[in-house]
Short mmCIF file of C-alpha atoms in Angstrom, two decimals:
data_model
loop_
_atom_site.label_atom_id
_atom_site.label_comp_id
_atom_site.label_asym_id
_atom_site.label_seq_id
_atom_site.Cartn_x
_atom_site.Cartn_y
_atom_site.Cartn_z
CA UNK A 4 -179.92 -45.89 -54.41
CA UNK A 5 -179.43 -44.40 -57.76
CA UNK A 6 -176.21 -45.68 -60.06
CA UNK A 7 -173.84 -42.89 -60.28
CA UNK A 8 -173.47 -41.62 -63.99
CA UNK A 9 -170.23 -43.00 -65.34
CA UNK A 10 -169.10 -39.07 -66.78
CA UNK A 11 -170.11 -35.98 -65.68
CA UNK A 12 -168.82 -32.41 -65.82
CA UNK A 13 -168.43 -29.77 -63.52
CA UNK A 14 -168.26 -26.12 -63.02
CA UNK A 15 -164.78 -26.14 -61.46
CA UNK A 16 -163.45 -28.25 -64.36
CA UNK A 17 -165.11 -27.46 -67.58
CA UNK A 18 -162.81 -28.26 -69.94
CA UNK A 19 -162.91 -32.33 -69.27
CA UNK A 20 -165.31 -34.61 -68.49
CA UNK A 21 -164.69 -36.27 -65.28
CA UNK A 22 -164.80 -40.18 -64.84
CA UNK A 23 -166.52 -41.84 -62.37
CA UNK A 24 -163.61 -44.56 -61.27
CA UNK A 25 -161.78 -46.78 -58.53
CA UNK A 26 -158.08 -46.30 -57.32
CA UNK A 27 -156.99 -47.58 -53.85
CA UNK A 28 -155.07 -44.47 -52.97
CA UNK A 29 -155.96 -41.97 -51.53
CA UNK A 30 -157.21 -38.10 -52.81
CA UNK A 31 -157.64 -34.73 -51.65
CA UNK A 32 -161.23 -33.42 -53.12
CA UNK A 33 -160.41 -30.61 -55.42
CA UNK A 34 -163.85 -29.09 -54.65
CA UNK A 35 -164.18 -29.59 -50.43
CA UNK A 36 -160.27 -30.05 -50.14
CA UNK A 37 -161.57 -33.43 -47.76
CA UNK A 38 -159.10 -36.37 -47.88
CA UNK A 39 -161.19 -39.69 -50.01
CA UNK A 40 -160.48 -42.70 -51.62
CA UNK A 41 -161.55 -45.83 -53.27
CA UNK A 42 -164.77 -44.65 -55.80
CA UNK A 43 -164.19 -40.58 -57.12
CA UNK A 44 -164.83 -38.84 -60.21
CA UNK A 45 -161.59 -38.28 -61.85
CA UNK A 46 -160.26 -35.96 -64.64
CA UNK A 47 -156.80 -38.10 -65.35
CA UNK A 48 -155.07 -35.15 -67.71
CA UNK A 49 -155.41 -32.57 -64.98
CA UNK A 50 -154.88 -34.99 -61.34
CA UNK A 51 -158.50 -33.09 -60.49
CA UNK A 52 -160.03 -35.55 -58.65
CA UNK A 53 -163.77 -35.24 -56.57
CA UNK A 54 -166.05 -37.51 -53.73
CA UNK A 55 -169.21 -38.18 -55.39
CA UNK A 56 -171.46 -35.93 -53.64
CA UNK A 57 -169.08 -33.08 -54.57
CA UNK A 58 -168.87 -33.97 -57.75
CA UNK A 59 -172.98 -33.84 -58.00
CA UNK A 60 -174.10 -31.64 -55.13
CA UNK A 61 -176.89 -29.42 -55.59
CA UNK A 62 -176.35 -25.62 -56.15
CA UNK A 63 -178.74 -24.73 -53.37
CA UNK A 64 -179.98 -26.52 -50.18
CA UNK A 65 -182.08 -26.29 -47.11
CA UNK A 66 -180.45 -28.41 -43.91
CA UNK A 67 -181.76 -29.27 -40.64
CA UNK A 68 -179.23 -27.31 -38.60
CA UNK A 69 -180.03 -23.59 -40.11
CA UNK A 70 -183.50 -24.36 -41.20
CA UNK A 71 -184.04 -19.65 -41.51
CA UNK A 72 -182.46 -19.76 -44.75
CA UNK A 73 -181.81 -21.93 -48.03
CA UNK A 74 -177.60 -22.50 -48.17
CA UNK A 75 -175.94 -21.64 -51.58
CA UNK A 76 -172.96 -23.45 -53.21
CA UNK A 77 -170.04 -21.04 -53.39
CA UNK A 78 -166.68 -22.09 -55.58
CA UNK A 79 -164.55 -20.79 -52.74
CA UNK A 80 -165.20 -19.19 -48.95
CA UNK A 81 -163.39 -16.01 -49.69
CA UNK A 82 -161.92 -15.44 -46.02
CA UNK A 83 -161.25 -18.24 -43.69
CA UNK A 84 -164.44 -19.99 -42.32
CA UNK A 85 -165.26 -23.32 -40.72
CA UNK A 86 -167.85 -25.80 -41.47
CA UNK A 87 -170.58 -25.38 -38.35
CA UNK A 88 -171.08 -29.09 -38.53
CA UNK A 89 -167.30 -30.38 -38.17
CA UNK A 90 -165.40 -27.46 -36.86
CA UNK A 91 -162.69 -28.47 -39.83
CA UNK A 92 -161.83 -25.27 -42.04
CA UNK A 93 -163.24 -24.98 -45.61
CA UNK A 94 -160.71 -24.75 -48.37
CA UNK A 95 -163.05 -25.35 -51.05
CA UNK A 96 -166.66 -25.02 -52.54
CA UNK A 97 -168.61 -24.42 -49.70
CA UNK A 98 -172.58 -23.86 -48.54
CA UNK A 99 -173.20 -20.74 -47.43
CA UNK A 100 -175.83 -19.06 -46.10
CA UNK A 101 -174.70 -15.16 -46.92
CA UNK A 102 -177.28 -13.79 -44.41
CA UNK A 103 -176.52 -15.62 -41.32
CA UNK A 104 -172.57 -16.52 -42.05
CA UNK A 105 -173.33 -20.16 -41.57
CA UNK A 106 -170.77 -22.18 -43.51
CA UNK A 107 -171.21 -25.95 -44.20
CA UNK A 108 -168.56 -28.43 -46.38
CA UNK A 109 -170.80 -30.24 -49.35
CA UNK A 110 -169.82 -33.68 -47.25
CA UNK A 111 -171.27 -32.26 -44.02
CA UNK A 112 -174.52 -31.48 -45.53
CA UNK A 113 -175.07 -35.46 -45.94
CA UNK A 114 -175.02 -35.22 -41.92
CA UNK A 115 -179.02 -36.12 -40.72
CA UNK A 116 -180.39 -35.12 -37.29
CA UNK A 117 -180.14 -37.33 -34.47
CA UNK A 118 -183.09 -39.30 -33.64
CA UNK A 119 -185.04 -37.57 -30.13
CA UNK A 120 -184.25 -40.26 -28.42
CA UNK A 121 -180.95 -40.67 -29.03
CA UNK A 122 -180.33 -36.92 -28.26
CA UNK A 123 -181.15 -37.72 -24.54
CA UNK A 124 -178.97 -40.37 -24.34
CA UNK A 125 -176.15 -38.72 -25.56
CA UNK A 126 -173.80 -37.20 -23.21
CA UNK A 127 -171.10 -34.82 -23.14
CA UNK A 128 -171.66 -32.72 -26.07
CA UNK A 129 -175.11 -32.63 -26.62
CA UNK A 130 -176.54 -32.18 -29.85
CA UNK A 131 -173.67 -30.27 -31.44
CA UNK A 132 -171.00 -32.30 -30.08
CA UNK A 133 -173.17 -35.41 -31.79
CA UNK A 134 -172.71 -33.90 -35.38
CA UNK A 135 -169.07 -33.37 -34.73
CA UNK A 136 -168.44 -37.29 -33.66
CA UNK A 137 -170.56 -38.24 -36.60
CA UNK A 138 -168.95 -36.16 -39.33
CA UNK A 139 -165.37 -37.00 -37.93
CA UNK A 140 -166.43 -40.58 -38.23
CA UNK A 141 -167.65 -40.20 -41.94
CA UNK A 142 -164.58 -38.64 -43.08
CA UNK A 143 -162.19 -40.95 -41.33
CA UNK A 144 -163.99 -43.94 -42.82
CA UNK A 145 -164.89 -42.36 -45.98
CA UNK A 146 -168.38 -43.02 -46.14
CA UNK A 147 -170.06 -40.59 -48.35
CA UNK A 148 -172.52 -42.31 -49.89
#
């Protein structure tokens, strides 16, 4: 896996570099609004405080569950919308695909297909109700790497 770089900077917070650092407590993403803790990048003068993957995520994507059209990083929804992947509502940055109205949290988009097999086996909820369980899971165990 690559070594996260120890600064970076960001378009939501140009003014300071943010640090990438450890605190036990807990956060609420400035950029996906998601609740983190333990590894971040941090700005400590401003309390603005991001998960990795938001603090690095690509401007544009393609992902598995709209596969039509490429999804575009937006700094905020505009109306109220809700991620397709965990039905949780997007207060912050967001992927959106303009065209269709698909919306998607930066965290979500780390969310990979179930394997065929698995899709069989999995009952009540199908494929949908698989990406639901398994995005719940990552955000109540915080594991966004």
């Amino acid at each position: 896996m690559e070594e996260s770089p120890r600064h970076v900077t960001h378009l939501l917070h140009p003014d300071h570099p943010l640090v990438y650092q450890y605190h036990e407590a807990s956060f609420v993403c400035s950029v996906c609004r998601i609740t983190g803790d333990g590894l971040r990048y941090r700005c400590d003068r401003c309390n603005f405080e991001l998960h990795e993957h938001c603090a690095r995520c690509p401007s544009t994507i393609s992902f598995h569950m709209h596969p039509q059209h490429l999804l575009t990083l937006h700094a905020r929804p505009g109306t109220a919308r809700l991620c397709r992947v965990c039905r949780v509502h997007v207060g912050g940055m967001v992927y959106q695909c303009r065209t269709c109205g698909f919306d998607l949290h930066p965290l979500c988009s780390l969310v990979r297909p179930q394997p065929a097999g698995e899709r069989r086996a999995n009952r009540g909820g199908g494929w949908s109700g698989f990406l639901r369980s398994v995005a719940l899971m990552l955000f109540m165990h915080d594991v966004f790497d």
